[in-house]
Each structure stands twice: as structure tokens, then as C-alpha cells.
């Protein structure tokens, strides 16, 4: 039966340590000027909250988008739609897309193309998790928290059918 939690893949401590490292990299790379963290709802809400608080400079602005991809609950269908757009103009700004996980790459390659058209000064991607084995569309990712094997994970914002987002560890969901 689906929905059985199994082992912990990444503990809360491991995640927090890595988030601090990513924040330090971002601070080093974006020396001045405001940076927009554009986070993809809902899965990235925990990661962006921790990442933003771990960045002490430069000015950090937090924006949210929502995207739906049609398919069953564990895979992307390849069709992506924006269900909540930004309400700021990002033209001329440094923009960092913040995602929970890259799987097929369909969502992020779509989002990157979309935001590129709005002429940001720079556009890059930070993802907490990457499942490289699953890639169907290539995506260039500047900051990766952890590369993980092809297993379905939940916790730290990631859900299965809307459950488990509240867990502070990341766990593998048993089949
Ligand atoms: P992609 O378009 O296939 O790269 O899908 C990315 C999205 O699928 C993520 O933002 C998640 O919402 C969801 N997703 C992919 N793999 C997992 C997983 O292991 N656990 C929870 N959600 C996942
Ligand atoms: Mg997501």
C-alpha cells in the first residue's frame, strides 16, 4: 500500500547544514543589489524560508509562483501551466528560481524559458534535491543541495497527495 514512510534519506541536521552552505555560495556570488528568490509553490516553501534566512546579504526579496503539471501524483505529464504568476516586474534584476526538487526537468525548463522572456539581469536555479537519473529535459542548475537516487521522497515541503510536507527530515516513501 502506498503512503508508508520508510527510511530517512536526509536528516534535518544534514539539510540545515547544506542550506547554510548554499546560502554562503549565493552570498558570495551575488555581491550587491537586490536578489529575487522566486520560489515555486508549494513544495519549495520550506526550503526558501530557510535559505532566505541563511542569507544575510544582499537584500533578498521573496516571490512565489505556482505551477501545475498534469499527470498522476508521482510523475509529470510534460504539460505545465502557471496557476499563480509573479506580481512584480523582474526586468533588470538578479533572479534565482528556488525549487524543491528536479525530477524530469519539465517544470524548471518551462519556468526558466518563461522568466527569461522577462529580461532579468541574471536568471539561475537553486534546487534542494536533484534526481539526475530521471531527467527528460536538460536544465542548467547553479546550486544543488543534494543529488539523490530515483526514489520518491517526502518531507521538508515535499508531499505525496498533500501529506508529509511538515516533516523536518526527508524520507523515502515506500511503495
Ligand atoms: P519535474 O517537472 O518532473 O522536474 O517535476 C518537479 C516537481 O515534481 C517537483 O517540484 C515536485 O513537486 C514533484 N516531484 C518530483 N519528484 C518528487 C518526489 O520525489 N517527491 C515529491 N515531489 C516530487
Ligand atoms: Mg514543486
JSON list of C-alpha atoms and ligand atoms in Angstrom, two decimals:
[
{"chain": "A", "resi": 1, "resn": "UNK", "atom": "CA", "xyz": [0.00, 0.00, 0.00]},
{"chain": "A", "resi": 2, "resn": "UNK", "atom": "CA", "xyz": [1.41, 3.43, -0.89]},
{"chain": "A", "resi": 3, "resn": "UNK", "atom": "CA", "xyz": [1.92, 6.01, 1.78]},
{"chain": "A", "resi": 4, "resn": "UNK", "atom": "CA", "xyz": [4.14, 4.00, 4.12]},
{"chain": "A", "resi": 5, "resn": "UNK", "atom": "CA", "xyz": [7.08, 6.03, 5.34]},
{"chain": "A", "resi": 6, "resn": "UNK", "atom": "CA", "xyz": [10.34, 4.19, 5.27]},
{"chain": "A", "resi": 7, "resn": "UNK", "atom": "CA", "xyz": [13.88, 5.28, 5.95]},
{"chain": "A", "resi": 8, "resn": "UNK", "atom": "CA", "xyz": [15.20, 8.76, 6.49]},
{"chain": "A", "resi": 9, "resn": "UNK", "atom": "CA", "xyz": [17.23, 9.84, 3.47]},
{"chain": "A", "resi": 10, "resn": "UNK", "atom": "CA", "xyz": [18.36, 13.22, 4.82]},
{"chain": "A", "resi": 11, "resn": "UNK", "atom": "CA", "xyz": [18.11, 14.32, 8.41]},
{"chain": "A", "resi": 12, "resn": "UNK", "atom": "CA", "xyz": [17.04, 17.76, 9.44]},
{"chain": "A", "resi": 13, "resn": "UNK", "atom": "CA", "xyz": [20.62, 18.49, 10.57]},
{"chain": "A", "resi": 14, "resn": "UNK", "atom": "CA", "xyz": [22.08, 17.45, 7.22]},
{"chain": "A", "resi": 15, "resn": "UNK", "atom": "CA", "xyz": [19.57, 19.63, 5.40]},
{"chain": "A", "resi": 16, "resn": "UNK", "atom": "CA", "xyz": [20.20, 22.67, 7.62]},
{"chain": "A", "resi": 17, "resn": "UNK", "atom": "CA", "xyz": [23.96, 22.32, 7.21]},
{"chain": "A", "resi": 18, "resn": "UNK", "atom": "CA", "xyz": [23.66, 22.14, 3.41]},
{"chain": "A", "resi": 19, "resn": "UNK", "atom": "CA", "xyz": [21.25, 25.07, 3.28]},
{"chain": "A", "resi": 20, "resn": "UNK", "atom": "CA", "xyz": [23.81, 27.18, 5.14]},
{"chain": "A", "resi": 21, "resn": "UNK", "atom": "CA", "xyz": [26.47, 26.20, 2.60]},
{"chain": "A", "resi": 22, "resn": "UNK", "atom": "CA", "xyz": [24.21, 27.10, -0.32]},
{"chain": "A", "resi": 23, "resn": "UNK", "atom": "CA", "xyz": [23.38, 30.44, 1.29]},
{"chain": "A", "resi": 24, "resn": "UNK", "atom": "CA", "xyz": [27.10, 31.17, 1.68]},
{"chain": "A", "resi": 25, "resn": "UNK", "atom": "CA", "xyz": [27.66, 30.36, -2.02]},
{"chain": "A", "resi": 26, "resn": "UNK", "atom": "CA", "xyz": [24.79, 32.64, -3.01]},
{"chain": "A", "resi": 27, "resn": "UNK", "atom": "CA", "xyz": [26.09, 35.47, -0.84]},
{"chain": "A", "resi": 28, "resn": "UNK", "atom": "CA", "xyz": [29.49, 35.14, -2.45]},
{"chain": "A", "resi": 29, "resn": "UNK", "atom": "CA", "xyz": [28.07, 35.08, -6.00]},
{"chain": "A", "resi": 30, "resn": "UNK", "atom": "CA", "xyz": [25.64, 37.98, -5.64]},
{"chain": "A", "resi": 31, "resn": "UNK", "atom": "CA", "xyz": [27.71, 40.67, -4.03]},
{"chain": "A", "resi": 32, "resn": "UNK", "atom": "CA", "xyz": [25.44, 43.64, -4.41]},
{"chain": "A", "resi": 33, "resn": "UNK", "atom": "CA", "xyz": [21.95, 44.73, -5.36]},
{"chain": "A", "resi": 34, "resn": "UNK", "atom": "CA", "xyz": [18.70, 43.03, -4.52]},
{"chain": "A", "resi": 35, "resn": "UNK", "atom": "CA", "xyz": [18.08, 39.45, -5.50]},
{"chain": "A", "resi": 36, "resn": "UNK", "atom": "CA", "xyz": [14.67, 37.96, -6.12]},
{"chain": "A", "resi": 37, "resn": "UNK", "atom": "CA", "xyz": [14.17, 34.44, -4.82]},
{"chain": "A", "resi": 38, "resn": "UNK", "atom": "CA", "xyz": [11.34, 33.12, -6.96]},
{"chain": "A", "resi": 39, "resn": "UNK", "atom": "CA", "xyz": [10.00, 30.11, -5.21]},
{"chain": "A", "resi": 40, "resn": "UNK", "atom": "CA", "xyz": [7.72, 27.51, -6.70]},
{"chain": "A", "resi": 41, "resn": "UNK", "atom": "CA", "xyz": [4.71, 26.62, -4.54]},
{"chain": "A", "resi": 42, "resn": "UNK", "atom": "CA", "xyz": [4.01, 24.60, -2.72]},
{"chain": "A", "resi": 43, "resn": "UNK", "atom": "CA", "xyz": [6.97, 22.25, -2.36]},
{"chain": "A", "resi": 44, "resn": "UNK", "atom": "CA", "xyz": [9.70, 24.88, -2.10]},
{"chain": "A", "resi": 45, "resn": "UNK", "atom": "CA", "xyz": [8.13, 26.92, 0.69]},
{"chain": "A", "resi": 46, "resn": "UNK", "atom": "CA", "xyz": [10.18, 25.35, 3.48]},
{"chain": "A", "resi": 47, "resn": "UNK", "atom": "CA", "xyz": [13.45, 25.48, 1.56]},
{"chain": "A", "resi": 48, "resn": "UNK", "atom": "CA", "xyz": [13.01, 29.12, 0.54]},
{"chain": "A", "resi": 49, "resn": "UNK", "atom": "CA", "xyz": [12.17, 30.10, 4.13]},
{"chain": "A", "resi": 50, "resn": "UNK", "atom": "CA", "xyz": [15.36, 28.51, 5.46]},
{"chain": "A", "resi": 51, "resn": "UNK", "atom": "CA", "xyz": [17.53, 29.63, 2.55]},
{"chain": "A", "resi": 52, "resn": "UNK", "atom": "CA", "xyz": [16.36, 33.23, 2.75]},
{"chain": "A", "resi": 53, "resn": "UNK", "atom": "CA", "xyz": [17.06, 33.38, 6.49]},
{"chain": "A", "resi": 54, "resn": "UNK", "atom": "CA", "xyz": [20.53, 31.92, 6.00]},
{"chain": "A", "resi": 55, "resn": "UNK", "atom": "CA", "xyz": [21.43, 34.70, 3.54]},
{"chain": "A", "resi": 56, "resn": "UNK", "atom": "CA", "xyz": [22.48, 37.77, 5.48]},
{"chain": "A", "resi": 57, "resn": "UNK", "atom": "CA", "xyz": [23.24, 39.92, 2.43]},
{"chain": "A", "resi": 58, "resn": "UNK", "atom": "CA", "xyz": [22.42, 41.21, -0.17]},
{"chain": "A", "resi": 59, "resn": "UNK", "atom": "CA", "xyz": [18.85, 42.41, 0.00]},
{"chain": "A", "resi": 60, "resn": "UNK", "atom": "CA", "xyz": [16.65, 39.39, -0.53]},
{"chain": "A", "resi": 61, "resn": "UNK", "atom": "CA", "xyz": [13.13, 39.62, -1.93]},
{"chain": "A", "resi": 62, "resn": "UNK", "atom": "CA", "xyz": [10.84, 36.62, -1.86]},
{"chain": "A", "resi": 63, "resn": "UNK", "atom": "CA", "xyz": [8.22, 35.93, -4.51]},
{"chain": "A", "resi": 64, "resn": "UNK", "atom": "CA", "xyz": [6.02, 32.95, -5.18]},
{"chain": "A", "resi": 65, "resn": "UNK", "atom": "CA", "xyz": [4.70, 31.28, -8.29]},
{"chain": "A", "resi": 66, "resn": "UNK", "atom": "CA", "xyz": [2.53, 28.25, -8.63]},
{"chain": "A", "resi": 67, "resn": "UNK", "atom": "CA", "xyz": [2.73, 25.80, -11.45]},
{"chain": "A", "resi": 68, "resn": "UNK", "atom": "CA", "xyz": [0.73, 22.74, -12.18]},
{"chain": "A", "resi": 69, "resn": "UNK", "atom": "CA", "xyz": [1.84, 19.84, -14.26]},
{"chain": "A", "resi": 70, "resn": "UNK", "atom": "CA", "xyz": [-0.79, 17.42, -15.29]},
{"chain": "A", "resi": 71, "resn": "UNK", "atom": "CA", "xyz": [-0.27, 13.76, -14.63]},
{"chain": "A", "resi": 72, "resn": "UNK", "atom": "CA", "xyz": [-0.63, 11.31, -11.81]},
{"chain": "A", "resi": 73, "resn": "UNK", "atom": "CA", "xyz": [0.72, 12.22, -8.42]},
{"chain": "A", "resi": 74, "resn": "UNK", "atom": "CA", "xyz": [4.21, 10.84, -8.80]},
{"chain": "A", "resi": 75, "resn": "UNK", "atom": "CA", "xyz": [5.18, 11.87, -12.32]},
{"chain": "A", "resi": 76, "resn": "UNK", "atom": "CA", "xyz": [5.00, 14.93, -14.52]},
{"chain": "A", "resi": 77, "resn": "UNK", "atom": "CA", "xyz": [2.92, 14.65, -17.66]},
{"chain": "A", "resi": 78, "resn": "UNK", "atom": "CA", "xyz": [5.02, 17.09, -19.62]},
{"chain": "A", "resi": 79, "resn": "UNK", "atom": "CA", "xyz": [2.28, 19.71, -19.72]},
{"chain": "A", "resi": 80, "resn": "UNK", "atom": "CA", "xyz": [2.96, 22.67, -17.49]},
{"chain": "A", "resi": 81, "resn": "UNK", "atom": "CA", "xyz": [0.74, 25.63, -16.65]},
{"chain": "A", "resi": 82, "resn": "UNK", "atom": "CA", "xyz": [1.28, 28.72, -14.47]},
{"chain": "A", "resi": 83, "resn": "UNK", "atom": "CA", "xyz": [-1.55, 28.91, -11.95]},
{"chain": "A", "resi": 84, "resn": "UNK", "atom": "CA", "xyz": [-0.14, 31.84, -9.98]},
{"chain": "A", "resi": 85, "resn": "UNK", "atom": "CA", "xyz": [2.16, 34.33, -11.65]},
{"chain": "A", "resi": 86, "resn": "UNK", "atom": "CA", "xyz": [4.56, 36.87, -10.15]},
{"chain": "A", "resi": 87, "resn": "UNK", "atom": "CA", "xyz": [3.14, 40.25, -9.28]},
{"chain": "A", "resi": 88, "resn": "UNK", "atom": "CA", "xyz": [6.45, 42.06, -9.66]},
{"chain": "A", "resi": 89, "resn": "UNK", "atom": "CA", "xyz": [8.43, 43.05, -12.73]},
{"chain": "A", "resi": 90, "resn": "UNK", "atom": "CA", "xyz": [11.77, 41.24, -12.66]},
{"chain": "A", "resi": 91, "resn": "UNK", "atom": "CA", "xyz": [13.29, 43.08, -15.61]},
{"chain": "A", "resi": 92, "resn": "UNK", "atom": "CA", "xyz": [16.85, 44.12, -14.81]},
{"chain": "A", "resi": 93, "resn": "UNK", "atom": "CA", "xyz": [17.05, 42.17, -11.53]},
{"chain": "A", "resi": 94, "resn": "UNK", "atom": "CA", "xyz": [19.03, 39.16, -10.40]},
{"chain": "A", "resi": 95, "resn": "UNK", "atom": "CA", "xyz": [16.56, 36.29, -10.13]},
{"chain": "A", "resi": 96, "resn": "UNK", "atom": "CA", "xyz": [17.12, 32.93, -8.53]},
{"chain": "A", "resi": 97, "resn": "UNK", "atom": "CA", "xyz": [14.43, 30.30, -9.02]},
{"chain": "A", "resi": 98, "resn": "UNK", "atom": "CA", "xyz": [14.15, 28.22, -5.84]},
{"chain": "A", "resi": 99, "resn": "UNK", "atom": "CA", "xyz": [12.76, 24.70, -6.27]},
{"chain": "A", "resi": 100, "resn": "UNK", "atom": "CA", "xyz": [12.36, 21.72, -4.01]},
{"chain": "A", "resi": 101, "resn": "UNK", "atom": "CA", "xyz": [13.33, 19.02, -6.48]},
{"chain": "A", "resi": 102, "resn": "UNK", "atom": "CA", "xyz": [14.17, 18.48, -10.14]},
{"chain": "A", "resi": 103, "resn": "UNK", "atom": "CA", "xyz": [12.88, 15.25, -11.49]},
{"chain": "A", "resi": 104, "resn": "UNK", "atom": "CA", "xyz": [12.11, 15.13, -15.23]},
{"chain": "A", "resi": 105, "resn": "UNK", "atom": "CA", "xyz": [13.19, 18.76, -15.58]},
{"chain": "A", "resi": 106, "resn": "UNK", "atom": "CA", "xyz": [9.97, 19.62, -17.39]},
{"chain": "A", "resi": 107, "resn": "UNK", "atom": "CA", "xyz": [8.76, 22.15, -14.80]},
{"chain": "A", "resi": 108, "resn": "UNK", "atom": "CA", "xyz": [12.03, 24.03, -14.47]},
{"chain": "A", "resi": 109, "resn": "UNK", "atom": "CA", "xyz": [12.90, 24.17, -18.14]},
{"chain": "A", "resi": 110, "resn": "UNK", "atom": "CA", "xyz": [9.46, 25.63, -18.81]},
{"chain": "A", "resi": 111, "resn": "UNK", "atom": "CA", "xyz": [9.76, 28.14, -15.96]},
{"chain": "A", "resi": 112, "resn": "UNK", "atom": "CA", "xyz": [13.24, 29.19, -16.97]},
{"chain": "A", "resi": 113, "resn": "UNK", "atom": "CA", "xyz": [12.15, 29.89, -20.55]},
{"chain": "A", "resi": 114, "resn": "UNK", "atom": "CA", "xyz": [9.16, 31.86, -19.28]},
{"chain": "A", "resi": 115, "resn": "UNK", "atom": "CA", "xyz": [11.13, 34.07, -16.90]},
{"chain": "A", "resi": 116, "resn": "UNK", "atom": "CA", "xyz": [13.96, 34.58, -19.39]},
{"chain": "A", "resi": 117, "resn": "UNK", "atom": "CA", "xyz": [11.48, 36.37, -21.66]},
{"chain": "A", "resi": 118, "resn": "UNK", "atom": "CA", "xyz": [11.01, 38.99, -18.92]},
{"chain": "A", "resi": 119, "resn": "UNK", "atom": "CA", "xyz": [14.64, 40.09, -19.27]},
{"chain": "A", "resi": 120, "resn": "UNK", "atom": "CA", "xyz": [16.07, 39.67, -15.78]},
{"chain": "A", "resi": 121, "resn": "UNK", "atom": "CA", "xyz": [19.67, 40.81, -15.29]},
{"chain": "A", "resi": 122, "resn": "UNK", "atom": "CA", "xyz": [20.52, 37.21, -14.43]},
{"chain": "A", "resi": 123, "resn": "UNK", "atom": "CA", "xyz": [18.49, 34.05, -14.04]},
{"chain": "A", "resi": 124, "resn": "UNK", "atom": "CA", "xyz": [19.68, 30.92, -12.26]},
{"chain": "A", "resi": 125, "resn": "UNK", "atom": "CA", "xyz": [18.22, 27.94, -10.44]},
{"chain": "A", "resi": 126, "resn": "UNK", "atom": "CA", "xyz": [18.70, 26.62, -6.91]},
{"chain": "A", "resi": 127, "resn": "UNK", "atom": "CA", "xyz": [17.19, 23.26, -6.06]},
{"chain": "A", "resi": 128, "resn": "UNK", "atom": "CA", "xyz": [17.41, 21.41, -2.80]},
{"chain": "A", "resi": 129, "resn": "UNK", "atom": "CA", "xyz": [17.21, 17.99, -4.45]},
{"chain": "A", "resi": 130, "resn": "UNK", "atom": "CA", "xyz": [18.12, 16.64, -7.85]},
{"chain": "A", "resi": 131, "resn": "UNK", "atom": "CA", "xyz": [17.25, 13.24, -9.28]},
{"chain": "A", "resi": 132, "resn": "UNK", "atom": "CA", "xyz": [19.55, 13.26, -12.33]},
{"chain": "A", "resi": 133, "resn": "UNK", "atom": "CA", "xyz": [18.59, 9.75, -13.47]},
{"chain": "A", "resi": 134, "resn": "UNK", "atom": "CA", "xyz": [15.07, 10.92, -14.20]},
{"chain": "A", "resi": 135, "resn": "UNK", "atom": "CA", "xyz": [15.94, 13.83, -16.46]},
{"chain": "A", "resi": 136, "resn": "UNK", "atom": "CA", "xyz": [13.94, 14.11, -19.67]},
{"chain": "A", "resi": 137, "resn": "UNK", "atom": "CA", "xyz": [14.73, 17.76, -20.41]},
{"chain": "A", "resi": 138, "resn": "UNK", "atom": "CA", "xyz": [18.17, 19.24, -19.75]},
{"chain": "A", "resi": 139, "resn": "UNK", "atom": "CA", "xyz": [18.24, 22.08, -17.23]},
{"chain": "A", "resi": 140, "resn": "UNK", "atom": "CA", "xyz": [21.25, 24.06, -16.09]},
{"chain": "A", "resi": 141, "resn": "UNK", "atom": "CA", "xyz": [21.19, 24.28, -12.30]},
{"chain": "A", "resi": 142, "resn": "UNK", "atom": "CA", "xyz": [23.59, 26.55, -10.47]},
{"chain": "A", "resi": 143, "resn": "UNK", "atom": "CA", "xyz": [23.01, 25.42, -6.88]},
{"chain": "A", "resi": 144, "resn": "UNK", "atom": "CA", "xyz": [22.12, 21.84, -5.93]},
{"chain": "A", "resi": 145, "resn": "UNK", "atom": "CA", "xyz": [21.63, 20.78, -2.32]},
{"chain": "A", "resi": 146, "resn": "UNK", "atom": "CA", "xyz": [21.76, 17.01, -2.74]},
{"chain": "A", "resi": 147, "resn": "UNK", "atom": "CA", "xyz": [21.80, 14.60, -5.67]},
{"chain": "A", "resi": 148, "resn": "UNK", "atom": "CA", "xyz": [19.56, 11.70, -4.73]},
{"chain": "A", "resi": 149, "resn": "UNK", "atom": "CA", "xyz": [18.70, 8.33, -6.27]},
{"chain": "A", "resi": 150, "resn": "UNK", "atom": "CA", "xyz": [15.47, 7.68, -8.14]},
{"chain": "A", "resi": 151, "resn": "UNK", "atom": "CA", "xyz": [13.16, 7.25, -5.18]},
{"chain": "A", "resi": 152, "resn": "UNK", "atom": "CA", "xyz": [10.04, 9.16, -4.21]},
{"chain": "A", "resi": 153, "resn": "UNK", "atom": "CA", "xyz": [10.78, 11.39, -1.24]},
{"chain": "A", "resi": 154, "resn": "UNK", "atom": "CA", "xyz": [8.63, 13.44, 1.10]},
{"chain": "A", "resi": 155, "resn": "UNK", "atom": "CA", "xyz": [9.10, 15.93, 3.91]},
{"chain": "A", "resi": 156, "resn": "UNK", "atom": "CA", "xyz": [10.69, 19.38, 4.19]},
{"chain": "A", "resi": 157, "resn": "UNK", "atom": "CA", "xyz": [7.97, 20.79, 1.93]},
{"chain": "A", "resi": 158, "resn": "UNK", "atom": "CA", "xyz": [7.70, 17.80, -0.40]},
{"chain": "A", "resi": 159, "resn": "UNK", "atom": "CA", "xyz": [4.40, 15.99, -0.43]},
{"chain": "A", "resi": 160, "resn": "UNK", "atom": "CA", "xyz": [2.65, 12.89, -1.54]},
{"chain": "A", "resi": 161, "resn": "UNK", "atom": "CA", "xyz": [-1.01, 13.76, -2.20]},
{"chain": "A", "resi": 162, "resn": "UNK", "atom": "CA", "xyz": [-0.56, 16.84, 0.05]},
{"chain": "A", "resi": 163, "resn": "UNK", "atom": "CA", "xyz": [0.66, 14.89, 3.06]},
{"chain": "A", "resi": 164, "resn": "UNK", "atom": "CA", "xyz": [4.10, 14.91, 4.74]},
{"chain": "A", "resi": 165, "resn": "UNK", "atom": "CA", "xyz": [5.12, 18.49, 3.84]},
{"chain": "A", "resi": 166, "resn": "UNK", "atom": "CA", "xyz": [5.53, 19.29, 7.55]},
{"chain": "A", "resi": 167, "resn": "UNK", "atom": "CA", "xyz": [8.22, 16.69, 8.31]},
{"chain": "A", "resi": 168, "resn": "UNK", "atom": "CA", "xyz": [11.64, 18.21, 9.04]},
{"chain": "A", "resi": 169, "resn": "UNK", "atom": "CA", "xyz": [13.57, 15.22, 7.68]},
{"chain": "A", "resi": 170, "resn": "UNK", "atom": "CA", "xyz": [13.36, 13.96, 4.12]},
{"chain": "A", "resi": 171, "resn": "UNK", "atom": "CA", "xyz": [12.15, 10.38, 3.90]},
{"chain": "A", "resi": 172, "resn": "UNK", "atom": "CA", "xyz": [11.68, 7.80, 1.20]},
{"chain": "A", "resi": 173, "resn": "UNK", "atom": "CA", "xyz": [8.07, 6.88, 0.65]},
{"chain": "A", "resi": 174, "resn": "UNK", "atom": "CA", "xyz": [7.61, 3.12, 0.49]},
{"chain": "A", "resi": 175, "resn": "UNK", "atom": "CA", "xyz": [5.56, 1.54, -2.25]},
{"chain": "B", "resi": 1, "resn": "LIG", "atom": "P1", "xyz": [9.67, 17.72, -12.90]},
{"chain": "B", "resi": 1, "resn": "LIG", "atom": "O1", "xyz": [8.93, 18.70, -13.76]},
{"chain": "B", "resi": 1, "resn": "LIG", "atom": "O2", "xyz": [9.44, 16.32, -13.32]},
{"chain": "B", "resi": 1, "resn": "LIG", "atom": "O3", "xyz": [11.14, 18.06, -12.75]},
{"chain": "B", "resi": 1, "resn": "LIG", "atom": "O4", "xyz": [8.94, 17.74, -11.51]},
{"chain": "B", "resi": 1, "resn": "LIG", "atom": "C1", "xyz": [9.26, 18.54, -10.47]},
{"chain": "B", "resi": 1, "resn": "LIG", "atom": "C2", "xyz": [8.13, 18.52, -9.48]},
{"chain": "B", "resi": 1, "resn": "LIG", "atom": "O5", "xyz": [7.59, 17.19, -9.29]},
{"chain": "B", "resi": 1, "resn": "LIG", "atom": "C3", "xyz": [8.63, 18.94, -8.14]},
{"chain": "B", "resi": 1, "resn": "LIG", "atom": "O6", "xyz": [8.56, 20.33, -7.97]},
{"chain": "B", "resi": 1, "resn": "LIG", "atom": "C4", "xyz": [7.73, 18.19, -7.19]},
{"chain": "B", "resi": 1, "resn": "LIG", "atom": "O7", "xyz": [6.56, 18.92, -6.96]},
{"chain": "B", "resi": 1, "resn": "LIG", "atom": "C5", "xyz": [7.38, 16.92, -7.93]},
{"chain": "B", "resi": 1, "resn": "LIG", "atom": "N1", "xyz": [8.23, 15.81, -7.51]},
{"chain": "B", "resi": 1, "resn": "LIG", "atom": "C6", "xyz": [9.16, 15.16, -8.26]},
{"chain": "B", "resi": 1, "resn": "LIG", "atom": "N2", "xyz": [9.76, 14.17, -7.57]},
{"chain": "B", "resi": 1, "resn": "LIG", "atom": "C7", "xyz": [9.22, 14.19, -6.34]},
{"chain": "B", "resi": 1, "resn": "LIG", "atom": "C8", "xyz": [9.44, 13.42, -5.15]},
{"chain": "B", "resi": 1, "resn": "LIG", "atom": "O8", "xyz": [10.28, 12.51, -5.05]},
{"chain": "B", "resi": 1, "resn": "LIG", "atom": "N3", "xyz": [8.67, 13.76, -4.08]},
{"chain": "B", "resi": 1, "resn": "LIG", "atom": "C9", "xyz": [7.74, 14.76, -4.11]},
{"chain": "B", "resi": 1, "resn": "LIG", "atom": "N4", "xyz": [7.51, 15.52, -5.19]},
{"chain": "B", "resi": 1, "resn": "LIG", "atom": "C10", "xyz": [8.24, 15.23, -6.30]},
{"chain": "B", "resi": 2, "resn": "LIG", "atom": "MG1", "xyz": [7.39, 21.53, -6.72]}
]
